[in-house]
Amino acid sequence: MFRRRRHEVTGLNTTSTADISFMLLIFFLVTSSMDADKGLPRQLPPPELTQEEVEVEVKRRNVMELELDANDGLTCNGEPATTDQLAERVAAFVANSDDRADLPEKSLREVHLLGTIRVSDRHVIIVKTDRATSYEAYFQMQNAIVRGYYQLRNELARSRFGKDYAQCSQDERDAIALVYPQRISETLPPAGEEGGTP
């Protein structure tokens, strides 16, 4: 009679599996490209301990003040506003297409691809927030500001290059950004006081 032989399956040697996994992880981390130009382009306030503070005097007509309170209430130059209205107000403020005396001054500059053109480089949008402001309200306000700038850049791209700002080449976008640069300043309160960025 035939006897069945039992075949014992030898166990797999997994001692090097952890090493291989670790090497693959290092390889992918080193070879992966990570885009660093995403998010909101903002300049953070300087550290509190500075050797010398330089005050820059800005004319009142060149300043737009936006403030979010603890209840997410938005004001623009002291007047209540909504995020839907904010994009239009930012665009009108930065453009100053009628050269109003209460809106920002402009400089006459030579810009590559655009020639001699009036540039809105003296305005500044000051953003103040309370520590209790919600991130959602802060994000909506920042998004509205960016929409205002984008609206102006889009209009200039269509009039000069016959296409939307997003479809322009990098050189064309750089030239348009020089005409309408994003000049946004976020202020922090002194330590121990209410207010500040969330």
XYZ file of N, CA and C in Angstrom:
594
model
N 0.826 -1.186 0.000
C 0.000 0.000 0.000
C 0.870 1.250 0.000
N 0.240 2.271 -0.591
C 0.968 3.551 -0.649
C 0.789 4.332 0.648
N 1.849 4.875 1.081
C 1.774 5.731 2.258
C 1.945 7.189 1.830
N 1.121 8.004 2.413
C 1.227 9.439 2.124
C 2.318 10.043 2.980
N 3.194 10.766 2.318
C 4.239 11.448 3.050
C 3.801 12.858 3.369
N 4.082 13.241 4.540
C 3.778 14.621 4.937
C 4.939 15.511 4.524
N 4.568 16.537 3.754
C 5.588 17.516 3.349
C 5.476 18.737 4.244
N 6.497 19.038 4.928
C 6.487 20.222 5.776
C 6.971 21.432 4.975
N 6.169 22.465 5.004
C 6.528 23.689 4.288
C 7.465 24.498 5.174
N 8.595 24.801 4.606
C 9.556 25.580 5.388
C 9.090 27.031 5.488
N 9.312 27.655 6.620
C 8.903 29.047 6.828
C 9.763 30.021 6.018
N 9.152 31.110 5.627
C 9.878 32.121 4.865
C 10.780 32.923 5.786
N 11.943 33.224 5.278
C 12.882 34.030 6.050
C 12.538 35.511 5.808
N 11.959 36.188 6.786
C 11.515 37.588 6.624
C 12.390 38.573 7.382
N 13.574 38.153 7.715
C 14.433 39.045 8.501
C 14.847 40.291 7.727
N 14.945 40.183 6.397
C 15.394 41.343 5.617
C 14.223 42.190 5.098
N 12.989 41.794 5.331
C 11.826 42.533 4.823
C 11.775 43.955 5.375
N 12.044 44.105 6.643
C 12.010 45.437 7.242
C 13.082 46.332 6.635
N 14.263 45.759 6.393
C 15.342 46.535 5.778
C 14.974 46.992 4.371
N 14.385 46.079 3.603
C 13.991 46.421 2.228
C 12.908 47.491 2.240
N 11.934 47.378 3.129
C 10.862 48.379 3.223
C 11.430 49.747 3.579
N 12.382 49.753 4.515
C 12.988 51.013 4.929
C 13.763 51.654 3.776
N 14.503 50.834 3.027
C 15.260 51.365 1.887
C 14.334 51.906 0.796
N 13.216 51.227 0.555
C 12.243 51.720 -0.434
C 11.628 53.041 0.010
N 11.325 53.153 1.289
C 10.768 54.397 1.819
C 11.744 55.556 1.617
N 13.018 55.325 1.950
C 14.047 56.356 1.753
C 14.157 56.716 0.274
N 14.133 55.701 -0.588
C 14.250 55.942 -2.033
C 13.116 56.836 -2.538
N 11.884 56.541 -2.150
C 10.740 57.330 -2.615
C 10.746 58.744 -2.028
N 11.196 58.887 -0.792
C 11.288 60.224 -0.202
C 12.321 61.084 -0.925
N 13.437 60.473 -1.304
C 14.508 61.214 -1.961
C 14.147 61.561 -3.403
N 13.488 60.653 -4.097
C 13.207 60.868 -5.530
C 11.903 61.605 -5.797
N 11.025 61.734 -4.805
C 9.753 62.430 -5.021
C 9.984 63.936 -5.067
N 9.260 64.590 -5.981
C 9.334 66.055 -6.033
C 8.133 66.613 -5.291
N 8.386 67.597 -4.451
C 7.311 68.194 -3.665
C 7.173 69.653 -4.048
N 5.983 70.016 -4.516
C 5.739 71.390 -4.915
C 5.708 72.281 -3.688
N 6.514 73.338 -3.730
C 6.575 74.259 -2.589
C 5.803 75.543 -2.835
N 5.182 75.677 -4.017
C 4.511 76.930 -4.354
C 2.998 76.849 -4.204
N 2.523 75.933 -3.385
C 1.091 75.810 -3.149
C 0.719 76.554 -1.875
N -0.564 76.909 -1.772
C -1.033 77.588 -0.573
C -1.129 79.086 -0.780
N -1.296 79.794 0.299
C -1.431 81.250 0.238
C -0.065 81.912 0.375
N 0.324 82.716 -0.614
C 1.615 83.399 -0.489
C 1.525 84.574 0.481
N 1.994 84.379 1.684
C 1.929 85.424 2.696
C 3.283 85.561 3.371
N 3.616 86.770 3.754
C 4.847 87.007 4.504
C 4.488 87.077 5.978
N 5.109 86.207 6.760
C 4.806 86.156 8.183
C 5.414 87.348 8.906
N 4.794 87.758 10.010
C 5.366 88.866 10.781
C 6.731 88.483 11.327
N 7.614 89.480 11.557
C 8.943 89.169 12.089
C 8.845 88.689 13.531
N 9.881 88.024 14.027
C 9.871 87.605 15.440
C 9.737 88.813 16.354
N 9.243 88.575 17.557
C 9.006 89.672 18.486
C 10.302 90.359 18.904
N 11.373 89.588 19.060
C 12.635 90.162 19.490
C 13.435 90.607 18.272
N 13.246 91.821 17.862
C 14.004 92.368 16.745
C 14.930 93.451 17.271
N 16.090 93.545 16.649
C 17.066 94.518 17.120
C 16.602 95.943 16.832
N 16.002 96.117 15.665
C 15.623 97.472 15.286
C 14.327 97.414 14.487
N 13.333 98.145 14.925
C 12.062 98.186 14.217
C 12.017 99.434 13.349
N 11.714 99.206 12.060
C 11.646 100.319 11.125
C 10.181 100.567 10.786
N 9.712 101.755 11.075
C 8.334 102.104 10.761
C 8.265 102.707 9.373
N 7.323 102.171 8.578
C 7.118 102.696 7.235
C 5.804 103.462 7.241
N 5.861 104.716 6.887
C 4.660 105.540 6.886
C 3.921 105.337 5.569
N 2.662 104.950 5.663
C 1.835 104.707 4.490
C 0.679 105.696 4.500
N 0.424 106.315 3.368
C -0.681 107.265 3.289
C -2.001 106.543 3.508
N -2.928 107.221 4.157
C -4.234 106.629 4.475
C -4.959 106.147 3.224
N -4.836 106.863 2.120
C -5.540 106.486 0.892
C -5.038 105.150 0.329
N -3.827 104.745 0.698
C -3.235 103.509 0.175
C -3.544 102.275 1.024
N -4.314 102.466 2.102
C -4.550 101.376 3.055
C -6.008 100.927 3.051
N -6.204 99.611 2.992
C -7.524 99.012 3.216
C -7.393 98.111 4.438
N -8.219 98.346 5.449
C -8.163 97.552 6.679
C -9.314 96.558 6.729
N -8.963 95.291 6.866
C -9.960 94.220 7.011
C -9.810 93.639 8.410
N -10.950 93.447 9.089
C -10.892 92.921 10.448
C -11.972 91.873 10.657
N -11.559 90.747 11.237
C -12.488 89.683 11.627
C -12.536 89.640 13.145
N -13.750 89.775 13.716
C -13.850 89.753 15.177
C -14.049 88.328 15.695
N -14.250 88.204 16.991
C -14.377 86.887 17.625
C -15.610 86.133 17.155
N -16.620 86.858 16.651
C -17.847 86.219 16.159
C -17.845 86.063 14.643
N -16.654 86.153 14.027
C -16.468 86.022 12.570
C -17.119 87.165 11.790
N -17.377 88.288 12.450
C -17.915 89.457 11.755
C -16.804 90.177 11.005
N -17.025 90.442 9.725
C -16.017 91.065 8.876
C -16.322 92.544 8.678
N -15.308 93.386 8.851
C -15.455 94.807 8.546
C -14.362 95.209 7.565
N -14.719 96.130 6.668
C -13.781 96.662 5.686
C -13.714 98.164 5.895
N -12.573 98.662 6.349
C -12.408 100.074 6.711
C -13.477 100.532 7.703
N -13.777 99.658 8.662
C -14.723 99.985 9.719
C -16.182 99.756 9.376
N -16.491 99.405 8.121
C -17.878 99.170 7.709
C -18.129 97.668 7.580
N -19.298 97.189 8.038
C -19.595 95.761 7.897
C -19.586 95.342 6.431
N -19.070 94.142 6.163
C -19.002 93.624 4.799
C -19.149 92.114 4.829
N -19.512 91.552 3.689
C -19.582 90.092 3.549
C -18.432 89.648 2.645
N -18.109 88.372 2.698
C -17.026 87.861 1.850
C -17.410 87.947 0.373
N -18.724 87.877 0.076
C -19.164 88.009 -1.319
C -18.869 89.414 -1.853
N -19.024 90.426 -1.011
C -18.750 91.809 -1.428
C -17.255 92.113 -1.437
N -16.495 91.361 -0.637
C -15.097 91.700 -0.420
C -14.258 91.630 -1.692
N -14.469 90.620 -2.530
C -13.673 90.485 -3.761
C -13.831 91.719 -4.640
N -15.070 92.212 -4.778
C -15.326 93.406 -5.594
C -14.680 94.641 -4.978
N -14.755 94.747 -3.651
C -14.186 95.920 -2.982
C -12.655 95.925 -3.090
N -12.050 94.762 -2.989
C -10.597 94.661 -3.140
C -10.194 95.052 -4.552
N -10.920 94.532 -5.549
C -10.611 94.829 -6.951
C -10.735 96.328 -7.230
N -11.814 96.946 -6.736
C -12.022 98.383 -6.962
C -10.955 99.205 -6.244
N -10.566 98.774 -5.041
C -9.549 99.490 -4.264
C -8.188 99.438 -4.960
N -7.761 98.236 -5.356
C -6.436 98.061 -5.954
C -6.363 98.724 -7.326
N -7.425 98.595 -8.125
C -7.398 99.122 -9.502
C -7.425 100.645 -9.544
N -8.299 101.262 -8.723
C -8.496 102.721 -8.740
C -8.526 103.230 -10.184
N -9.417 102.664 -10.958
C -9.474 102.969 -12.396
C -9.874 104.410 -12.689
N -10.557 105.086 -11.742
C -10.972 106.480 -11.958
C -10.012 107.493 -11.326
N -8.880 107.013 -10.830
C -7.883 107.884 -10.174
C -8.492 108.739 -9.068
N -9.281 108.110 -8.206
C -9.889 108.830 -7.095
C -8.847 109.175 -6.052
N -9.035 110.309 -5.388
C -8.077 110.788 -4.392
C -8.132 109.980 -3.092
N -9.230 109.196 -2.891
C -9.341 108.407 -1.660
C -8.932 106.943 -1.875
N -8.445 106.616 -3.072
C -7.983 105.264 -3.377
C -6.487 105.303 -3.701
N -5.825 104.143 -3.747
C -4.356 104.117 -3.829
C -3.748 104.842 -5.028
N -2.564 105.393 -4.759
C -1.769 106.019 -5.806
C -1.160 104.931 -6.690
N -0.745 105.333 -7.896
C -0.099 104.405 -8.806
C 1.235 104.970 -9.258
N 2.104 104.084 -9.736
C 3.407 104.495 -10.268
C 3.448 104.170 -11.756
N 4.154 104.998 -12.511
C 4.348 104.751 -13.935
C 5.634 103.954 -14.092
N 5.521 102.725 -14.583
C 6.681 101.839 -14.676
C 6.777 101.206 -16.060
N 7.988 100.785 -16.396
C 8.236 100.013 -17.615
C 8.165 98.543 -17.223
N 7.191 97.813 -17.789
C 6.995 96.399 -17.459
C 7.208 95.566 -18.719
N 8.023 94.541 -18.604
C 8.307 93.641 -19.727
C 7.000 93.085 -20.310
N 6.885 93.111 -21.619
C 5.729 92.642 -22.400
C 4.543 93.609 -22.389
N 4.529 94.556 -21.444
C 3.394 95.477 -21.342
C 3.774 96.920 -21.645
N 5.069 97.220 -21.702
C 5.510 98.584 -21.971
C 5.356 99.473 -20.736
N 5.226 100.776 -20.985
C 5.048 101.724 -19.882
C 3.586 101.684 -19.444
N 3.390 101.397 -18.174
C 2.020 101.183 -17.678
C 1.937 101.650 -16.229
N 0.746 102.035 -15.826
C 0.523 102.449 -14.431
C 0.373 101.208 -13.562
N 1.191 101.167 -12.513
C 1.283 100.000 -11.645
C 0.722 100.334 -10.269
N -0.097 99.430 -9.724
C -0.686 99.637 -8.392
C 0.224 99.014 -7.336
N 1.357 99.678 -7.070
C 2.362 99.111 -6.171
C 2.478 99.841 -4.836
N 1.545 100.739 -4.546
C 1.634 101.485 -3.287
C 0.538 101.099 -2.291
N -0.411 100.322 -2.728
C -1.509 99.947 -1.837
C -1.051 98.865 -0.856
N -1.767 98.744 0.238
C -1.534 97.651 1.181
C -2.874 97.278 1.826
N -3.123 95.981 1.920
C -4.331 95.470 2.576
C -3.900 94.907 3.925
N -4.388 95.527 4.997
C -4.023 95.112 6.357
C -5.117 94.198 6.900
N -4.713 93.009 7.312
C -5.648 92.001 7.826
C -5.446 91.861 9.327
N -6.545 92.046 10.091
C -6.514 91.871 11.543
C -7.567 90.832 11.904
N -7.193 89.898 12.756
C -8.146 88.879 13.201
C -8.046 88.712 14.711
N -9.134 88.242 15.296
C -9.174 87.947 16.716
C -8.716 86.507 16.929
N -8.193 86.228 18.113
C -7.744 84.859 18.385
C -8.902 83.866 18.359
N -10.107 84.341 18.584
C -11.274 83.451 18.593
C -11.908 83.300 17.209
N -11.371 83.973 16.204
C -11.907 83.858 14.845
C -11.772 82.421 14.359
N -12.820 81.918 13.690
C -12.758 80.543 13.188
C -11.888 80.491 11.933
N -11.286 79.333 11.725
C -10.437 79.162 10.547
C -11.260 79.298 9.276
N -12.498 78.829 9.296
C -13.365 78.899 8.105
C -13.582 80.350 7.681
N -13.877 81.229 8.646
C -14.089 82.641 8.324
C -12.800 83.279 7.814
N -11.677 82.934 8.433
C -10.376 83.455 7.999
C -10.064 83.015 6.567
N -10.311 81.735 6.288
C -10.043 81.205 4.954
C -10.944 81.860 3.908
N -12.227 82.043 4.235
C -13.159 82.681 3.298
C -12.722 84.114 2.987
N -12.247 84.835 3.996
C -11.787 86.198 3.781
C -10.550 86.204 2.875
N -9.579 85.337 3.159
C -8.374 85.265 2.331
C -8.716 84.877 0.898
N -9.647 83.967 0.750
C -10.074 83.524 -0.580
C -10.711 84.677 -1.355
N -11.501 85.496 -0.674
C -12.137 86.653 -1.320
C -11.094 87.673 -1.766
N -10.062 87.887 -0.945
C -8.991 88.814 -1.315
C -8.290 88.325 -2.583
N -7.958 87.043 -2.616
C -7.282 86.463 -3.782
C -8.167 86.563 -5.022
N -9.484 86.359 -4.840
C -10.417 86.485 -5.979
C -10.404 87.893 -6.546
N -10.317 88.905 -5.666
C -10.269 90.287 -6.118
C -9.047 90.552 -6.988
N -7.881 90.090 -6.535
C -6.658 90.249 -7.329
C -6.765 89.476 -8.655
N -7.292 88.264 -8.571
C -7.387 87.429 -9.777
C -8.303 88.084 -10.811
N -9.373 88.697 -10.340
C -10.300 89.382 -11.242
C -9.571 90.479 -12.038
N -8.766 91.279 -11.343
C -8.005 92.343 -12.006
C -6.988 91.774 -12.987
N -6.277 90.746 -12.566
C -5.267 90.137 -13.428
C -5.898 89.490 -14.652
N -7.064 88.918 -14.468
C -7.770 88.280 -15.580
C -8.190 89.324 -16.619
N -8.715 90.455 -16.139
C -9.136 91.520 -17.047
C -7.954 92.062 -17.850
N -6.810 92.261 -17.174
C -5.624 92.767 -17.862
C -5.101 91.738 -18.875
N -5.126 90.469 -18.523
C -4.668 89.411 -19.433
C -5.535 89.370 -20.696
N -6.844 89.507 -20.506
C -7.743 89.489 -21.679
C -7.522 90.699 -22.568
N -7.325 91.873 -21.967
C -7.171 93.085 -22.774
C -5.820 93.142 -23.482
N -4.752 92.629 -22.847
C -3.416 92.715 -23.435
C -3.012 91.482 -24.234
N -3.417 90.308 -23.768
C -2.965 89.072 -24.414
C -4.092 88.264 -25.050
N -5.330 88.706 -24.877
C -6.465 88.029 -25.511
C -6.789 86.664 -24.932
N -6.414 86.421 -23.689
C -6.720 85.133 -23.047
C -6.786 85.331 -21.542
N -7.319 84.310 -20.848
C -7.431 84.379 -19.400
C -6.050 84.319 -18.754
N -5.972 84.839 -17.549
C -4.720 84.861 -16.795
C -4.153 83.452 -16.615
N -5.035 82.476 -16.364
C -4.589 81.093 -16.151
C -3.967 80.492 -17.399
N -4.342 80.990 -18.575
C -3.822 80.451 -19.834
C -2.557 81.171 -20.301
N -2.152 82.215 -19.617
C -0.955 82.973 -19.996
C 0.315 82.179 -19.688
N 1.390 82.517 -20.398
C 2.685 81.909 -20.111
C 3.199 82.464 -18.784
N 4.268 81.848 -18.282
C 4.825 82.303 -17.003
C 5.328 83.742 -17.099
N 5.950 84.106 -18.226
C 6.430 85.487 -18.413
C 5.277 86.477 -18.421
N 4.174 86.105 -19.078
C 3.004 86.987 -19.133
C 2.374 87.145 -17.752
N 2.292 86.032 -17.005
C 1.733 86.098 -15.650
C 2.606 86.952 -14.732
N 3.919 86.818 -14.877
C 4.838 87.627 -14.058
C 4.668 89.112 -14.350
N 4.492 89.449 -15.635
C 4.316 90.856 -16.021
C 3.016 91.411 -15.443
N 1.951 90.627 -15.517
C 0.645 91.065 -14.994
C 0.702 91.205 -13.474
N 1.416 90.289 -12.819
C 1.540 90.342 -11.356
C 2.309 91.579 -10.904
N 3.180 92.118 -11.758
C 3.882 93.347 -11.417
C 2.945 94.553 -11.448
N 1.932 94.487 -12.298
C 0.959 95.585 -12.388
C 0.032 95.556 -11.178
N -0.395 94.362 -10.786
C -1.283 94.196 -9.623
C -0.637 93.242 -8.617
N 0.404 93.686 -7.901
C 1.055 92.805 -6.924
C 0.191 92.625 -5.683
N 0.247 91.434 -5.106
C -0.488 91.187 -3.860
C 0.308 91.799 -2.712
N -0.257 92.814 -2.103
C 0.408 93.497 -0.978
C -0.508 93.373 0.239
N -0.291 92.302 0.984
C -1.148 91.979 2.125
C -0.287 91.901 3.377
N -0.707 92.602 4.424
C 0.024 92.607 5.693
C -0.896 92.091 6.787
N -0.414 91.092 7.533
C -1.191 90.550 8.652
C -0.550 91.010 9.948
N -1.351 91.646 10.793
C -0.804 92.198 12.037
C -1.121 91.302 13.219
N -0.198 91.275 14.150
C -0.378 90.541 15.398
C -0.447 91.544 16.546
N -1.309 91.294 17.530
C -1.390 92.207 18.682
C -0.219 91.989 19.617
N 0.040 92.942 20.505
C 1.074 92.713 21.530
C 0.707 91.518 22.385
N 1.679 90.857 22.949
C 1.437 89.653 23.753
C 0.473 89.951 24.889
N -0.494 89.030 25.063
C -1.444 89.179 26.171
C -2.713 89.899 25.793
N -2.774 90.476 24.588
C -3.990 91.161 24.158
C -4.768 90.275 23.212
N -6.053 90.591 23.068
C -6.885 89.837 22.147
C -6.536 90.236 20.730
N -6.811 89.337 19.811
C -6.588 89.602 18.390
C -5.423 88.787 17.902
N -5.195 88.860 16.586
C -4.110 88.126 15.978
C -4.593 87.096 15.021
N -3.727 86.528 14.225
C -4.117 85.543 13.245
C -4.433 84.230 13.921
N -5.397 83.464 13.346
C -5.785 82.222 13.997
C -4.701 81.177 13.869
